[in-house]
Amino acid sequence: MGLLAFKISLVLLLVMPNILCGAISMTSQLDHQADTLLRRKSSLNSFSYGCLHTWSKRSSPCDWIGVTCSAMVPHHHGPNPNDAVQVVANISLRGCYLEGRLDHLHFADLSGLYDVDLSNNFLNGSIPSIVVYRRRKSSKVGDKSKSNAMVSILNFDGKIAFQDILDATECFDDKYCIGTGGYSSVFRAELEGGRIYAIKLLHSVDYTDEKAFHAEIQVLTKVRHRCIVKLYGYCSHSKCKFLAYDFIQRGSLASNLQDEQLAKELNWSKRVAIVKDVAQALSYLHHDYDTPIIHRDIKSSNILLDCDFKACVSDFGLAQTLKHNSSSWSTIVGTCGYIAPELSSTMVFTEKCDVYSFGVLTMEVVMGKHPGDLLLPFFCRTEQRTKLEDILDHRITVPTRAEEKDIILLMLAAFACLQICPKVRPTMQQACQALTNRICPTVILRPIQEVTLQDLHDFCRIIQTM
């Protein structure tokens, strides 16, 4: 039983004089490499014989489960296809319950190897540099940069980067903590080479359904959108679980709005762009991704801003994936003040719950603070005579005429999303489209001093037809 094996032709110091001599030498080399890898395998433990029961000297490594071979012409043989030999190109041992150290594995002799999948195992230690080389063609074999290794490690789900993260955070020392939430703490981890990651350490590791957790994170690592924080991978260790995200420089939208100086940097054009970014991200999750994803905790502290004030939606560590025309029963995991009102009675999460939270967030961006009591009229249906101008964030300059149009459009979208009945709310696709088109209804297109909150209530449903 062996972990890695392969079939590769002999490339020695002399040219093969004939086919028979070449075949004999190639077989001898294959046997030598197989023996070496089988000895290395003895340092690893496997509790699953399903993956490795075919891995033995009794058969060709190219016939082993998890091994894929392909033809490759050895160096110095020129382009002659007759010189092509079979080599190991791919090794996939995902979920084989392997236990041991990665630095005991050596891939230097696997000249044709370009992909290795060791995810969902219990391996630790530094990743062999040859794997970084195979996944990054521009690198040299001797390149052992840990920053590059980190990226490759995270492509394998991050579990094998366990020691790297511990070293970078000094075992999650408080001095590296940059934020704490209800179920996790976030740490700044800078690896050698300068690459920085945000590591979300989950507080509770008592998961009754480990497979469901892994499956959900696997889905989230495939999410790719410019307005969504990239999840590189995760570590599932017996003592802790953490997620590895891209590090976003300016921190959360909430912290920027709460700081008087930082809030002034968020002028009206930046705030309009931030809301549009969030709308695009949610529209993608709800409507454009393979399996619709409900965030369930949209709030200003989960919106991060990069150095160019581009907004990125974060905190998908425990997001819920749903199929079309279905819902998920679960405990409420949102944040008070952003949670859709129907959840208090139905406990059913749908995309419209995110839509409601987006409405609260949009008002918060315009006002510079959480709308608070301004949400009450949506419940008691009282008339709102307050002028829109009076609730704007006055820490920044007065909006221009063009910016007034954008603000009115933002507030129309917000009020449409805040409707008590979920069915009346627009989809995120509709809200995103309305904000992108920037077509403000003529019935409400007037100086902002003349627009009341009641006007926004009366005309907000136009959003669904824009």
XYZ file of N, CA, C and O in Angstrom, residues 108-212:
420
model
N 10.294 15.251 -6.314
C 11.272 15.763 -7.273
C 11.421 14.872 -8.499
O 11.769 15.348 -9.584
N 11.208 13.564 -8.352
C 11.387 12.652 -9.474
C 10.163 12.579 -10.383
O 10.221 11.952 -11.443
N 9.067 13.177 -9.973
C 7.838 13.114 -10.774
C 7.827 14.268 -11.762
O 7.140 15.272 -11.577
N 8.580 14.124 -12.848
C 8.781 15.237 -13.778
C 7.515 15.623 -14.525
O 7.425 16.729 -15.042
N 6.536 14.743 -14.594
C 5.315 15.069 -15.325
C 4.158 15.459 -14.438
O 3.065 15.765 -14.919
N 4.365 15.473 -13.121
C 3.283 15.753 -12.180
C 2.917 17.239 -12.200
O 3.775 18.097 -12.048
N 1.631 17.513 -12.401
C 1.204 18.908 -12.405
C 0.074 19.178 -11.430
O -0.281 20.322 -11.186
N -0.505 18.157 -10.807
C -1.624 18.409 -9.900
C -1.664 17.329 -8.828
O -1.548 16.135 -9.133
N -1.810 17.746 -7.580
C -1.931 16.826 -6.452
C -3.084 17.294 -5.585
O -3.167 18.469 -5.244
N -3.977 16.386 -5.233
C -5.095 16.722 -4.354
C -5.011 15.851 -3.116
O -5.261 14.644 -3.165
N -4.633 16.463 -1.994
C -4.546 15.756 -0.717
C -5.541 16.319 0.286
O -5.331 16.248 1.493
N -6.622 16.881 -0.193
C -7.591 17.527 0.690
C -8.368 16.514 1.505
O -8.431 15.320 1.182
N -8.970 17.024 2.596
C -9.779 16.207 3.503
C -8.988 15.049 4.087
O -9.476 13.926 4.200
N -7.741 15.310 4.440
C -6.910 14.351 5.153
C -6.411 15.002 6.438
O -6.847 16.095 6.790
N -5.503 14.354 7.126
C -4.996 14.881 8.394
C -3.475 15.013 8.300
O -2.726 14.416 9.063
N -3.039 15.823 7.343
C -1.620 16.016 7.074
C -1.165 17.377 7.578
O -1.913 18.341 7.525
N 0.070 17.470 8.028
C 0.618 18.757 8.432
C 2.076 18.838 7.999
O 2.610 17.925 7.375
N 2.703 19.954 8.338
C 4.067 20.173 7.894
C 4.094 21.030 6.637
O 3.063 21.314 6.030
N 5.290 21.457 6.242
C 5.432 22.326 5.069
C 5.240 21.533 3.792
O 5.594 20.351 3.713
N 4.697 22.204 2.796
C 4.449 21.544 1.521
C 5.751 21.394 0.750
O 6.602 22.283 0.765
N 6.006 20.252 0.108
C 7.223 20.082 -0.690
C 7.277 21.113 -1.803
O 6.279 21.385 -2.465
N 8.453 21.707 -2.028
C 8.576 22.793 -3.002
C 8.231 22.357 -4.406
O 7.807 23.148 -5.223
N 8.390 21.077 -4.727
C 8.119 20.624 -6.083
C 6.651 20.795 -6.438
O 6.298 21.027 -7.586
N 5.759 20.729 -5.427
C 4.336 20.935 -5.704
C 4.077 22.377 -6.103
O 3.309 22.662 -7.012
N 4.755 23.300 -5.412
C 4.642 24.704 -5.797
C 5.138 24.889 -7.219
O 4.549 25.598 -8.024
N 6.234 24.208 -7.543
C 6.810 24.322 -8.884
C 5.838 23.800 -9.932
O 5.626 24.407 -10.972
N 5.233 22.677 -9.679
C 4.350 22.077 -10.673
C 3.114 22.923 -10.911
O 2.575 22.939 -12.001
N 2.639 23.639 -9.877
C 1.437 24.431 -10.025
C 1.752 25.845 -10.484
O 0.862 26.604 -10.803
N 3.020 26.219 -10.466
C 3.420 27.546 -10.903
C 4.549 27.382 -11.895
O 5.712 27.299 -11.544
N 4.243 27.292 -13.196
C 5.201 26.929 -14.210
C 6.341 27.912 -14.324
O 7.406 27.586 -14.819
N 6.135 29.158 -13.896
C 7.170 30.157 -14.042
C 8.235 30.066 -12.962
O 9.259 30.708 -13.032
N 8.019 29.246 -11.941
C 8.966 29.124 -10.845
C 10.070 28.138 -11.189
O 9.957 27.350 -12.119
N 11.121 28.161 -10.402
C 12.184 27.197 -10.547
C 12.020 26.104 -9.501
O 11.403 26.296 -8.476
N 12.640 24.946 -9.776
C 12.482 23.814 -8.874
C 12.972 24.144 -7.482
O 12.418 23.725 -6.487
N 14.006 24.944 -7.396
C 14.583 25.246 -6.099
C 13.866 26.326 -5.325
O 14.248 26.652 -4.220
N 12.818 26.891 -5.908
C 12.105 27.988 -5.246
C 11.296 27.436 -4.087
O 10.358 26.683 -4.275
N 11.636 27.845 -2.870
C 10.943 27.345 -1.690
C 10.267 28.471 -0.938
O 10.108 28.435 0.265
N 9.858 29.497 -1.658
C 9.206 30.645 -1.031
C 7.947 30.209 -0.328
O 7.072 29.604 -0.896
N 7.854 30.519 0.945
C 6.676 30.118 1.703
C 5.429 30.850 1.268
O 4.328 30.346 1.426
N 5.580 32.057 0.738
C 4.401 32.781 0.293
C 3.767 32.073 -0.889
O 2.561 31.951 -0.986
N 4.594 31.557 -1.814
C 4.058 30.800 -2.931
C 3.469 29.487 -2.456
O 2.452 29.025 -2.941
N 4.152 28.859 -1.492
C 3.656 27.594 -0.978
C 2.301 27.771 -0.341
O 1.447 26.904 -0.412
N 2.097 28.925 0.279
C 0.822 29.163 0.937
C -0.316 29.122 -0.059
O -1.347 28.500 0.177
N -0.131 29.749 -1.204
C -1.182 29.758 -2.209
C -1.471 28.346 -2.673
O -2.607 27.923 -2.792
N -0.420 27.570 -2.931
C -0.610 26.204 -3.379
C -1.249 25.358 -2.285
O -2.107 24.538 -2.539
N -0.796 25.574 -1.066
C -1.378 24.842 0.051
C -2.876 25.104 0.137
O -3.674 24.189 0.283
N -3.249 26.363 0.004
C -4.657 26.692 0.137
C -5.479 26.118 -1.005
O -6.667 25.907 -0.873
N -4.851 25.864 -2.146
C -5.555 25.181 -3.219
C -5.893 23.747 -2.834
O -6.716 23.103 -3.443
N -5.204 23.242 -1.810
C -5.490 21.914 -1.303
C -6.376 21.968 -0.059
O -6.364 21.064 0.752
N -7.109 23.066 0.101
C -8.075 23.270 1.189
C -7.475 23.893 2.442
O -8.181 24.127 3.395
N -6.175 24.149 2.475
C -5.598 24.877 3.587
C -5.214 24.058 4.797
O -4.487 24.534 5.643
N -5.679 22.804 4.892
C -5.393 22.034 6.094
C -3.902 21.789 6.267
O -3.377 21.770 7.354
N -3.182 21.617 5.162
C -1.770 21.331 5.248
C -0.949 22.589 5.481
O 0.271 22.538 5.514
N -1.601 23.728 5.610
C -0.912 24.975 5.956
C -1.041 25.264 7.440
O -0.759 26.363 7.889
N -1.457 24.280 8.202
C -1.749 24.482 9.615
C -0.564 25.106 10.360
O -0.706 26.112 11.051
N 0.626 24.538 10.191
C 1.788 25.028 10.912
C 2.184 26.424 10.456
O 2.610 27.262 11.264
N 2.028 26.712 9.141
C 2.359 28.044 8.623
C 1.508 29.123 9.280
O 2.001 30.194 9.633
N 0.228 28.828 9.446
C -0.684 29.797 10.065
C -0.364 29.968 11.551
O -0.373 31.082 12.084
N -0.067 28.865 12.225
C 0.295 28.952 13.640
C 1.546 29.801 13.827
O 1.628 30.621 14.752
N 2.528 29.612 12.953
C 3.769 30.391 13.055
C 3.508 31.876 12.798
O 4.039 32.746 13.491
N 2.675 32.170 11.772
C 2.422 33.565 11.394
C 1.636 34.319 12.456
O 1.769 35.538 12.593
N 0.803 33.608 13.223
C -0.025 34.254 14.242
C 0.448 33.956 15.664
O -0.220 34.356 16.619
N 1.594 33.247 15.762
C 2.108 32.838 17.072
C 1.015 32.139 17.874
O 0.692 32.517 19.003
N 0.461 31.121 17.249
C -0.614 30.313 17.855
C -1.825 31.182 18.218
O -2.387 31.085 19.306
N -2.197 32.045 17.280
C -3.370 32.908 17.414
C -3.278 33.809 18.646
O -4.207 33.906 19.453
N -2.147 34.455 18.762
C -1.947 35.429 19.834
C -2.874 36.628 19.621
O -3.135 37.045 18.501
N -3.360 37.199 20.714
C -4.320 38.308 20.649
C -3.783 39.519 19.899
O -4.551 40.312 19.342
N -2.458 39.687 19.868
C -1.907 40.865 19.201
C -2.120 40.831 17.695
O -1.990 41.852 17.022
N -2.457 39.664 17.145
C -2.731 39.559 15.721
C -4.225 39.596 15.415
O -4.626 39.551 14.258
N -5.061 39.663 16.462
C -6.516 39.661 16.278
C -6.976 41.043 15.781
O -6.665 42.067 16.384
N -7.721 41.044 14.688
C -8.197 42.314 14.117
C -9.716 42.428 14.165
O -10.281 43.401 13.677
N -10.382 41.444 14.755
C -11.834 41.510 14.865
C -12.402 40.266 15.507
O -11.835 39.177 15.396
N -13.512 40.438 16.192
C -14.179 39.314 16.850
C -15.671 39.394 16.591
O -16.275 40.464 16.711
N -16.270 38.261 16.217
C -17.700 38.192 15.956
C -18.368 37.169 16.833
O -17.777 36.661 17.792
N -19.604 36.852 16.492
C -20.378 35.933 17.310
C -19.839 34.520 17.325
O -19.901 33.834 18.337
N -19.283 34.069 16.194
C -18.813 32.689 16.147
C -17.358 32.568 15.705
O -16.861 31.462 15.482
N -16.659 33.690 15.592
C -15.276 33.608 15.130
C -14.478 34.845 15.523
O -15.039 35.880 15.877
N -13.166 34.694 15.459
C -12.237 35.813 15.600
C -11.357 35.842 14.356
O -11.015 34.792 13.813
N -10.995 37.038 13.915
C -10.206 37.182 12.690
C -8.794 37.624 13.050
O -8.601 38.559 13.825
N -7.805 36.946 12.467
C -6.400 37.236 12.737
C -5.688 37.619 11.442
O -5.993 37.093 10.369
N -4.748 38.514 11.578
C -3.914 38.926 10.447
C -2.687 38.023 10.403
O -1.926 37.953 11.369
N -2.506 37.336 9.279
C -1.373 36.418 9.151
C -0.516 36.831 7.959
O -0.972 36.775 6.817
N 0.701 37.276 8.244
C 1.627 37.663 7.177
C 2.699 36.596 7.039
O 3.445 36.323 7.979
N 2.782 35.995 5.862
C 3.766 34.962 5.619
C 5.055 35.560 5.077
O 5.080 36.701 4.628
N 6.102 34.767 5.101
C 7.366 35.206 4.525
C 7.140 35.489 3.041
O 6.567 34.682 2.327
N 7.607 36.625 2.597
C 7.351 37.036 1.230
C 6.359 38.173 1.174
O 6.180 38.789 0.129
N 5.683 38.453 2.321
C 4.806 39.612 2.404
C 3.345 39.366 2.123
O 2.533 40.283 2.286
N 2.949 38.163 1.707
C 1.534 37.914 1.434
C 0.751 37.871 2.742
O 1.166 37.208 3.695
N -0.367 38.588 2.780
C -1.155 38.702 4.006
C -2.525 38.041 3.812
O -3.167 38.214 2.771
N -2.962 37.295 4.812
C -4.264 36.646 4.791
C -5.053 37.008 6.048
O -4.465 37.314 7.093
N -6.356 36.964 5.926
C -7.229 37.125 7.088
C -7.692 35.727 7.493
O -8.343 35.033 6.704
N -7.343 35.309 8.685
C -7.661 33.961 9.158
C -8.821 34.044 10.139
O -8.715 34.667 11.202
N -9.925 33.436 9.774
C -11.117 33.450 10.628
C -11.126 32.169 11.466
O -11.380 31.077 10.967
N -10.815 32.302 12.738
C -10.773 31.170 13.659
C -12.154 30.966 14.260
O -12.687 31.837 14.951
N -12.765 29.819 13.983
C -14.109 29.546 14.487
C -14.053 29.221 15.972
O -13.218 28.420 16.413
N -14.952 29.808 16.740
C -14.943 29.610 18.185
C -15.324 28.196 18.559
O -14.723 27.588 19.427
N -16.345 27.667 17.937
C -16.830 26.338 18.293
C -16.343 25.326 17.273
O -16.434 25.532 16.074
N -15.823 24.218 17.759
C -15.388 23.148 16.860
C -16.255 21.908 17.048
O -15.945 20.844 16.556
N -17.351 22.038 17.747
C -18.237 20.899 18.004
C -19.273 20.794 16.898
O -20.442 21.137 17.072
N -18.850 20.313 15.725
C -19.759 20.160 14.599
C -20.234 18.715 14.541
O -19.446 17.774 14.440
N -21.533 18.524 14.627
C -22.072 17.175 14.603
C -22.018 16.564 13.211
O -21.975 15.361 13.064
N -22.011 17.377 12.177
C -21.966 16.883 10.809
C -20.734 17.426 10.112
O -20.770 18.437 9.434
N -19.617 16.745 10.312
C -18.352 17.210 9.757
C -18.377 17.207 8.230
O -17.857 18.113 7.583
N -18.996 16.187 7.647
C -19.052 16.103 6.187
C -19.837 17.267 5.598
O -19.479 17.801 4.548
N -20.919 17.665 6.264
C -21.715 18.791 5.774
C -20.901 20.088 5.832
O -20.976 20.917 4.924
